[in-house]
PDB file of C-alpha atoms in Angstrom:
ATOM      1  CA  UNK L  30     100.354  83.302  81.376  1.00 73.00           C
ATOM      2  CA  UNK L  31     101.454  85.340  84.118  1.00 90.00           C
ATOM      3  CA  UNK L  32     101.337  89.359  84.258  1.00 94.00           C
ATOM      4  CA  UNK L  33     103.776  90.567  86.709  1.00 95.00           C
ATOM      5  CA  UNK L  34     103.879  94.565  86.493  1.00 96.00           C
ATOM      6  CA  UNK L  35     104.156  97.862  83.934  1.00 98.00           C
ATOM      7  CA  UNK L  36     106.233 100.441  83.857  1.00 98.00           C
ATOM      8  CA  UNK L  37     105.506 103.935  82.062  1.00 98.00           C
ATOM      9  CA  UNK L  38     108.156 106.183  81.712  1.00 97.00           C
ATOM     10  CA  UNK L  39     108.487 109.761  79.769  1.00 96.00           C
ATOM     11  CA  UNK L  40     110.612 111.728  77.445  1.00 93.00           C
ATOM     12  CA  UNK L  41     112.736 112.502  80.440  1.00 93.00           C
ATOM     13  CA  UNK L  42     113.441 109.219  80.908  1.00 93.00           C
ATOM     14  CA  UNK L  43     112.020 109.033  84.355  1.00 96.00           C
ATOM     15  CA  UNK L  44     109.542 106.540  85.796  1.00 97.00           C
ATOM     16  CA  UNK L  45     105.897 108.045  85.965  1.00 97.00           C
ATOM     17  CA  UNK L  46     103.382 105.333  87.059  1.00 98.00           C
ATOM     18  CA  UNK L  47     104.108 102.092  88.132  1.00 98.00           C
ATOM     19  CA  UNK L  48     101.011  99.266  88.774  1.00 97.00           C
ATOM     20  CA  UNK L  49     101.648  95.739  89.317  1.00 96.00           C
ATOM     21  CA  UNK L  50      99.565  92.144  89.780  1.00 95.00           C
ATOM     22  CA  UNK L  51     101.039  89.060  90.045  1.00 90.00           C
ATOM     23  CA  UNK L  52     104.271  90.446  91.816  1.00 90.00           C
ATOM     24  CA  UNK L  53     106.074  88.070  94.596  1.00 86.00           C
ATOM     25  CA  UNK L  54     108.800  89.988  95.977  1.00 89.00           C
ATOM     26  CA  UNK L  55     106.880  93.670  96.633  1.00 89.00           C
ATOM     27  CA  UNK L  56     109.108  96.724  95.614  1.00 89.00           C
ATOM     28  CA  UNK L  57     110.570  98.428  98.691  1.00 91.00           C
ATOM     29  CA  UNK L  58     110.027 101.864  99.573  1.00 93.00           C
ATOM     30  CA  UNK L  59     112.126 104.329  97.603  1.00 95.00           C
ATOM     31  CA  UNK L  60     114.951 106.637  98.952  1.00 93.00           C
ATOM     32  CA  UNK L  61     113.755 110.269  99.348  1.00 91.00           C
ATOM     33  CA  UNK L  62     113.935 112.340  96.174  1.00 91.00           C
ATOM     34  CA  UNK L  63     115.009 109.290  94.159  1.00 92.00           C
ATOM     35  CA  UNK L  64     111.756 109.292  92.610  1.00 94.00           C
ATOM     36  CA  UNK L  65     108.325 111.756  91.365  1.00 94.00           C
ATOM     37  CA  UNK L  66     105.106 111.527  93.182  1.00 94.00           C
ATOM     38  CA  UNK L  67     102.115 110.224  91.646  1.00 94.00           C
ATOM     39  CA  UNK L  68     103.701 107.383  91.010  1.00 96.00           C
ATOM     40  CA  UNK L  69     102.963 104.521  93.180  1.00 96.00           C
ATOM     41  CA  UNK L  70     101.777 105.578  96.403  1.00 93.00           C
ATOM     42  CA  UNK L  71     103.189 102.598  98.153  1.00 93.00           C
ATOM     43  CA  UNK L  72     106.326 103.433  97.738  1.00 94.00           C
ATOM     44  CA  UNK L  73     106.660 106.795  97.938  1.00 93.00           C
ATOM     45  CA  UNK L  74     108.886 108.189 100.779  1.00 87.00           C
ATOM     46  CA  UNK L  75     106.404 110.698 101.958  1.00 64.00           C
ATOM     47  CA  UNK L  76     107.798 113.167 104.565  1.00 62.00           C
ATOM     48  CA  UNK L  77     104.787 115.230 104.485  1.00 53.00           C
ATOM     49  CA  UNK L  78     100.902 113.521 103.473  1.00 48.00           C
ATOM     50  CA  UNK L  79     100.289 116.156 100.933  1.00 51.00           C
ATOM     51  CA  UNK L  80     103.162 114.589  99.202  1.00 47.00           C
ATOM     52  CA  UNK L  81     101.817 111.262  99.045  1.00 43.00           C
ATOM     53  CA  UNK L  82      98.031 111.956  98.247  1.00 45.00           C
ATOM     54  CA  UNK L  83      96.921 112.230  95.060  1.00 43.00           C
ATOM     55  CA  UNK L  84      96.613 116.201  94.212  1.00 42.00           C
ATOM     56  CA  UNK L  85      93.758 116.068  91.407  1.00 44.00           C
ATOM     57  CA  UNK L  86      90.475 116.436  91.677  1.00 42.00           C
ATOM     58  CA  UNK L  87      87.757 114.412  90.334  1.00 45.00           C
ATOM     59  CA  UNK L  88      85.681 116.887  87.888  1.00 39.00           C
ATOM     60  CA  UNK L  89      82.515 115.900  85.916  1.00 40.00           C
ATOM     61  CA  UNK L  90      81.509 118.130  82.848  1.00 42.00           C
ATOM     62  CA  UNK L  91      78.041 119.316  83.998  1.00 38.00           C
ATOM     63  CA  UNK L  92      76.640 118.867  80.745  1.00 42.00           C
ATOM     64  CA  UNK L  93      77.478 115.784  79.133  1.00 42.00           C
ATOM     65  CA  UNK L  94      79.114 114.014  82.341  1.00 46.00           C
ATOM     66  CA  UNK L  95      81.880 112.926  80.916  1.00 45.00           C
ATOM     67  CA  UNK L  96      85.290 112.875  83.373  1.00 44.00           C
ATOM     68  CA  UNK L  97      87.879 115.449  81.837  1.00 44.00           C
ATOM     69  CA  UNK L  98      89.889 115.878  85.361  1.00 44.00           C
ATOM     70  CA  UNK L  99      90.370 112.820  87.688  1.00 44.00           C
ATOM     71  CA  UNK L 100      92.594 111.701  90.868  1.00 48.00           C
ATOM     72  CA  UNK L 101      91.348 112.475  94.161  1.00 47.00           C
ATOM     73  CA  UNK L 102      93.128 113.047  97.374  1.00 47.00           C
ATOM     74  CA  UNK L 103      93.044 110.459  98.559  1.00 45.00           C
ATOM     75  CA  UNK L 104      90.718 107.247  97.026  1.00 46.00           C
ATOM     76  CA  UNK L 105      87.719 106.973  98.728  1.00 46.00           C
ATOM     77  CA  UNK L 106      88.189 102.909  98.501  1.00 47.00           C
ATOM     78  CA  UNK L 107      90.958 100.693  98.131  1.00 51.00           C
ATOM     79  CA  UNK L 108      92.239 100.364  94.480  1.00 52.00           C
ATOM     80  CA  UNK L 109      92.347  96.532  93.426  1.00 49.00           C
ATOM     81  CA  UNK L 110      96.194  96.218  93.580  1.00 47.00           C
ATOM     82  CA  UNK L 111      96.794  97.642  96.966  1.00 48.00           C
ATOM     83  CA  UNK L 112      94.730  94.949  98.928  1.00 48.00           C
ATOM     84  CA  UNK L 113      95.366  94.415 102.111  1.00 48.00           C
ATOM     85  CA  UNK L 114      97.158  91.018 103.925  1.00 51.00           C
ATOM     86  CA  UNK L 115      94.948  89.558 106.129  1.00 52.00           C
ATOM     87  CA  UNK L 116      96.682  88.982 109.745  1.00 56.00           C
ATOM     88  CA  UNK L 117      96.893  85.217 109.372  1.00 65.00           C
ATOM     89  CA  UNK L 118      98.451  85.651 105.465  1.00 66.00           C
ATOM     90  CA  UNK L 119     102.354  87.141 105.891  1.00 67.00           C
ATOM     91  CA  UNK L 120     102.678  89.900 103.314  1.00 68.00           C
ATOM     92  CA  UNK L 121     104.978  88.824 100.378  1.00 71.00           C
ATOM     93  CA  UNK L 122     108.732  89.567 100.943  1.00 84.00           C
ATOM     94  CA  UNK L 123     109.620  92.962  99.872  1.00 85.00           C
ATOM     95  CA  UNK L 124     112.779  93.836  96.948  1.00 85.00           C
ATOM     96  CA  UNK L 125     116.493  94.101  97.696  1.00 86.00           C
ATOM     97  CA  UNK L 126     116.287  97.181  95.938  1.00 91.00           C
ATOM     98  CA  UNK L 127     114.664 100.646  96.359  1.00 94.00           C
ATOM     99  CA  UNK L 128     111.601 101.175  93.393  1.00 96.00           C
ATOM    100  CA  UNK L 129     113.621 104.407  92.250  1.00 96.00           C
ATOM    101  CA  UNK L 130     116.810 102.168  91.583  1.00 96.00           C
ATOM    102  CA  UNK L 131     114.678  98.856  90.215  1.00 96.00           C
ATOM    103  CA  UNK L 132     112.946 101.805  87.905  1.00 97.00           C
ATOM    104  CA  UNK L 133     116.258 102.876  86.926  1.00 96.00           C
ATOM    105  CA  UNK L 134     117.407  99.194  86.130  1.00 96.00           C
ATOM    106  CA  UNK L 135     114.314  98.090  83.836  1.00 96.00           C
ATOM    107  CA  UNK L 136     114.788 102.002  81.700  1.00 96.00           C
ATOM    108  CA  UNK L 137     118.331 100.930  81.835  1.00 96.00           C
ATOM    109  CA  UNK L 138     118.252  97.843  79.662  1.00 95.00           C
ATOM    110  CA  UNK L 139     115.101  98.986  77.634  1.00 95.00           C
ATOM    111  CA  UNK L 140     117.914 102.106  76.328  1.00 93.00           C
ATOM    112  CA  UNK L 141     120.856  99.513  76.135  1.00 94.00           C
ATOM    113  CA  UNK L 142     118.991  96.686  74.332  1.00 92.00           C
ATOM    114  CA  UNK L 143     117.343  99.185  72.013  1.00 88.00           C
ATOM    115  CA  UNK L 144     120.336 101.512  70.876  1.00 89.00           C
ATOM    116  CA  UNK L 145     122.207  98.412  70.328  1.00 90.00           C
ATOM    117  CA  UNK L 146     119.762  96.858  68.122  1.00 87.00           C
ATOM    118  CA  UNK L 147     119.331  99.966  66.156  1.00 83.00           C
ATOM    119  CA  UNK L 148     123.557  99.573  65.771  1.00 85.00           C
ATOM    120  CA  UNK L 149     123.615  96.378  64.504  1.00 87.00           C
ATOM    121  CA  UNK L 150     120.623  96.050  62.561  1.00 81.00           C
ATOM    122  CA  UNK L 151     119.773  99.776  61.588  1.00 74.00           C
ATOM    123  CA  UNK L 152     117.374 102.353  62.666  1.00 71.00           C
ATOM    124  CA  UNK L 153     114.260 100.567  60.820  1.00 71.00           C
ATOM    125  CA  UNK L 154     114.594  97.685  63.157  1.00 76.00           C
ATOM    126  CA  UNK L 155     112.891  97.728  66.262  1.00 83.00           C
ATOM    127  CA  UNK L 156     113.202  96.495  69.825  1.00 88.00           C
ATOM    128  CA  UNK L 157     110.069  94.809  71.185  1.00 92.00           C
ATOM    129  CA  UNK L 158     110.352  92.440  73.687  1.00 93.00           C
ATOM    130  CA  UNK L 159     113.291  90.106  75.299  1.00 92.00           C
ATOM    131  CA  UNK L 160     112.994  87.185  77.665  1.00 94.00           C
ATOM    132  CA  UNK L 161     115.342  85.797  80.513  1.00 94.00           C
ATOM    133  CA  UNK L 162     114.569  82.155  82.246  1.00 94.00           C
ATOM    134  CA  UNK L 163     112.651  83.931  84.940  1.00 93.00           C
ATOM    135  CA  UNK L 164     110.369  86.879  82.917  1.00 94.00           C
ATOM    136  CA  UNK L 165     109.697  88.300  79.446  1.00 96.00           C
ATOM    137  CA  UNK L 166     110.102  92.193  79.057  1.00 97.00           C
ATOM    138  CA  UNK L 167     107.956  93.797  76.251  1.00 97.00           C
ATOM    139  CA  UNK L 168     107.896  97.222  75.000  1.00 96.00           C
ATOM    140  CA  UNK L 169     105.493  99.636  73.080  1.00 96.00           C
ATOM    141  CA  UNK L 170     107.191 103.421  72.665  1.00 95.00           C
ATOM    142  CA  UNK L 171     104.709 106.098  71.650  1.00 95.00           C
ATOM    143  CA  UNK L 172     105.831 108.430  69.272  1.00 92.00           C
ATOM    144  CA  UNK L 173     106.183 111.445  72.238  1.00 92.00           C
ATOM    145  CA  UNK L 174     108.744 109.608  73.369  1.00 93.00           C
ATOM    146  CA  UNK L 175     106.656 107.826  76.208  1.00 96.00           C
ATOM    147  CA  UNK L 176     107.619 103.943  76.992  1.00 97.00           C
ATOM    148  CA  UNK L 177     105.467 101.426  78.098  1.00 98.00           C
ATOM    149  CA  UNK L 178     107.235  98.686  80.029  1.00 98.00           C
ATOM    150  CA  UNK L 179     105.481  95.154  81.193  1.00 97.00           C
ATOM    151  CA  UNK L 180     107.033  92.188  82.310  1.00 96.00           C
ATOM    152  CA  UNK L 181     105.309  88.656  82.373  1.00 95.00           C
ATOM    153  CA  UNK L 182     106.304  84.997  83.131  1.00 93.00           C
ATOM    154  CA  UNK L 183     108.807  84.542  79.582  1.00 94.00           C
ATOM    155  CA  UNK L 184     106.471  82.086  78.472  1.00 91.00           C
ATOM    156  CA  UNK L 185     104.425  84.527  77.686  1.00 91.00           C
ATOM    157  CA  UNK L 186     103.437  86.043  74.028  1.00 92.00           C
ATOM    158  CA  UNK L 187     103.910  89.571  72.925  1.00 93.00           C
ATOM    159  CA  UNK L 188     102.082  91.800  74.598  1.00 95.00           C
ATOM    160  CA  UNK L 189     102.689  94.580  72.654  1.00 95.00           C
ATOM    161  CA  UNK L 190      99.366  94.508  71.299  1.00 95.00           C
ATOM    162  CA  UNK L 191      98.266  94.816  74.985  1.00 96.00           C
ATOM    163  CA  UNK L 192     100.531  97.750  75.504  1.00 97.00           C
ATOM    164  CA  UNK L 193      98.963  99.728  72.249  1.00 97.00           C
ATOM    165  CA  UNK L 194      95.584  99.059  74.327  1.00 97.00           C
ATOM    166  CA  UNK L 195      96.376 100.988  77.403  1.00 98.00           C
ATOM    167  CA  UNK L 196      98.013 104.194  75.145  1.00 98.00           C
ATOM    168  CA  UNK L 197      95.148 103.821  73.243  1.00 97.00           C
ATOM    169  CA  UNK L 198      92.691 103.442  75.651  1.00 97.00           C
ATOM    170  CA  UNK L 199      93.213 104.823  79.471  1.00 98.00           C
ATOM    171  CA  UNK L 200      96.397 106.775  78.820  1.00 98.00           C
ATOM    172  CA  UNK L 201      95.000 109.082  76.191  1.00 97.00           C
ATOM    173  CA  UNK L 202      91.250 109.200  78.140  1.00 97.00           C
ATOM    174  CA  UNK L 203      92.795 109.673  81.868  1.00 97.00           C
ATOM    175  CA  UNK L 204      96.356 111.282  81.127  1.00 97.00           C
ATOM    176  CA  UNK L 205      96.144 112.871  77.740  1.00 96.00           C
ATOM    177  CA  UNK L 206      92.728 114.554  77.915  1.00 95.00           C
ATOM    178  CA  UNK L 207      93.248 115.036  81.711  1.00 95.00           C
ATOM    179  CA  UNK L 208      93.880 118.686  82.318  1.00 93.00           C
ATOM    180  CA  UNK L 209      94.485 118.569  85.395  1.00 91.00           C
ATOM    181  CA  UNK L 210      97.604 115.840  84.669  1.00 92.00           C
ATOM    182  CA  UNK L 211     100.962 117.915  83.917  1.00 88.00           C
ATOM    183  CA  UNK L 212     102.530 115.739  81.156  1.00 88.00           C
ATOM    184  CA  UNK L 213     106.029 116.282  80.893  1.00 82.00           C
ATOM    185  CA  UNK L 214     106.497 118.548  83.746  1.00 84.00           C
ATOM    186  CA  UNK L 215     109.541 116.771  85.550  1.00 88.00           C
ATOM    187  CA  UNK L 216     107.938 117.617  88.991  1.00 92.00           C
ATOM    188  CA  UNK L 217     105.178 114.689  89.343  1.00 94.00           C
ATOM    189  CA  UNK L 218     103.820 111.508  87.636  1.00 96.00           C
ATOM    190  CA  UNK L 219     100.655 110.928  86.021  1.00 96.00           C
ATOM    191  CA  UNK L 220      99.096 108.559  88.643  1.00 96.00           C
ATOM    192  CA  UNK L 221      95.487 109.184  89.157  1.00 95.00           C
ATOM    193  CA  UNK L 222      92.612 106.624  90.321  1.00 95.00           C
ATOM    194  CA  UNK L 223      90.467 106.367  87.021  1.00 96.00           C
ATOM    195  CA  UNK L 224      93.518 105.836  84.992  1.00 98.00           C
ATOM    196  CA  UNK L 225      94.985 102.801  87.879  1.00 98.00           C
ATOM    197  CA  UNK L 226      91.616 101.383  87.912  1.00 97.00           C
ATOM    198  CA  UNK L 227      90.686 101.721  84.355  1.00 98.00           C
ATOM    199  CA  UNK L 228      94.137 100.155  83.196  1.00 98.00           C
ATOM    200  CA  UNK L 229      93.752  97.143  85.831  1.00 97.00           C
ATOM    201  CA  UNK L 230      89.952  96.959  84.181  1.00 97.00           C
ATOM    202  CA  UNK L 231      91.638  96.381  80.999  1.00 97.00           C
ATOM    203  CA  UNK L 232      94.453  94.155  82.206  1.00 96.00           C
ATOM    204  CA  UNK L 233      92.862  91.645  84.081  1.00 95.00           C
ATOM    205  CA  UNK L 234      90.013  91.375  81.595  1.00 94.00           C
ATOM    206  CA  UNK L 235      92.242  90.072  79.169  1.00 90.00           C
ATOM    207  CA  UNK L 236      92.080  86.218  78.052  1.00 85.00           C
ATOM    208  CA  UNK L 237      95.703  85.715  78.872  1.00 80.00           C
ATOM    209  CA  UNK L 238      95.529  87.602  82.342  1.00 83.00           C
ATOM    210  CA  UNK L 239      95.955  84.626  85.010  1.00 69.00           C
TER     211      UNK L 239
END
């Protein structure tokens, strides 16, 4: 089973972190203002390198240790899914379309799918997953409103359950608990490097991860 990426997106219904693994066609750089920083650095259109860094600061508590504010300026070494092509190796071919309009697409049918399920089968029934010939889309909504969004090969399982592990787990450690992380705020995402690397920890230590 293939992973291929994940989506989180907020109340607001924007896109606030984006990580992906097995991807073959890379997403292309997005337009300017189309989407938050903190992100995906990647793609961010950055017009001035504060913009693109990442603003928070890596804090231990003196005491016990234990991270409570994380993201540096910039990541003192290169996070497992930004690995560089090596000169002989082509990079893969990048997306038609701009990450803030393929971010807009994937919330697009998660809304459409789910309020039309809720029509025709009432509000108790849920929307969890769907599969095309070429991926599998699953869902897990938190109950702030927050969606999490991963696509695999459509041969794949639920992974739901998978989902539920990084609210669960990195989200509520790295994000929640994270004071420096502005949840909610509209202005930026909640990108930071313990939460990426923590969450691709989790990921590609699964059973299923290929």
């Amino acid at each position: 089973m293939t992973i291929y990426s994940l989506y989180i997106f907020d109340r607001h219904c924007a896109c606030v972190y984006y990580q992906d693994w097995h991807r073959t066609v890379r997403p292309k750089l997005a337009v300017e203002g189309g989407m938050l920083p903190a992100v995906y650095a990647p793609v961010y259109p950055a017009t001035n390198p504060d913009d693109a860094s990442y603003s928070n600061r890596n804090t231990l508590a003196s005491s016990s240790g234990v991270v409570v504010a994380v993201n540096e300026d910039v990541p003192r070494t290169p996070l497992p899914s930004q690995a560089s092509h090596s000169p002989e190796q082509p990079p893969p071919p990048t997306s038609n379309l701009s990450f803030d309009e393929e971010a807009k697409l994937v919330y697009g049918v998660v809304l459409s799918l789910r309020n039309m399920i809720k029509k025709l089968s009432g509000k108790d029934e849920q929307f969890t997953n769907y599969q095309t010939s070429t991926y599998k889309l699953h869902l897990y909504e938190t109950l702030s409103g927050y969606k999490f969004v991963m696509l695999s090969d459509p041969n794949a399982d639920s992974l739901r359950f998978v989902l539920r592990q990084i609210y669960s787990g990195p989200f509520l450690e790295y994000v929640v608990r994270n004071p420096l992380v502005e949840m909610g705020s509209r202005e930026r995402g909640i990108d930071n490097e313990y939460f990426r690397m923590s969450t691709d920890r989790l990921v590609k230590g699964l059973t299923v991860f290929q």
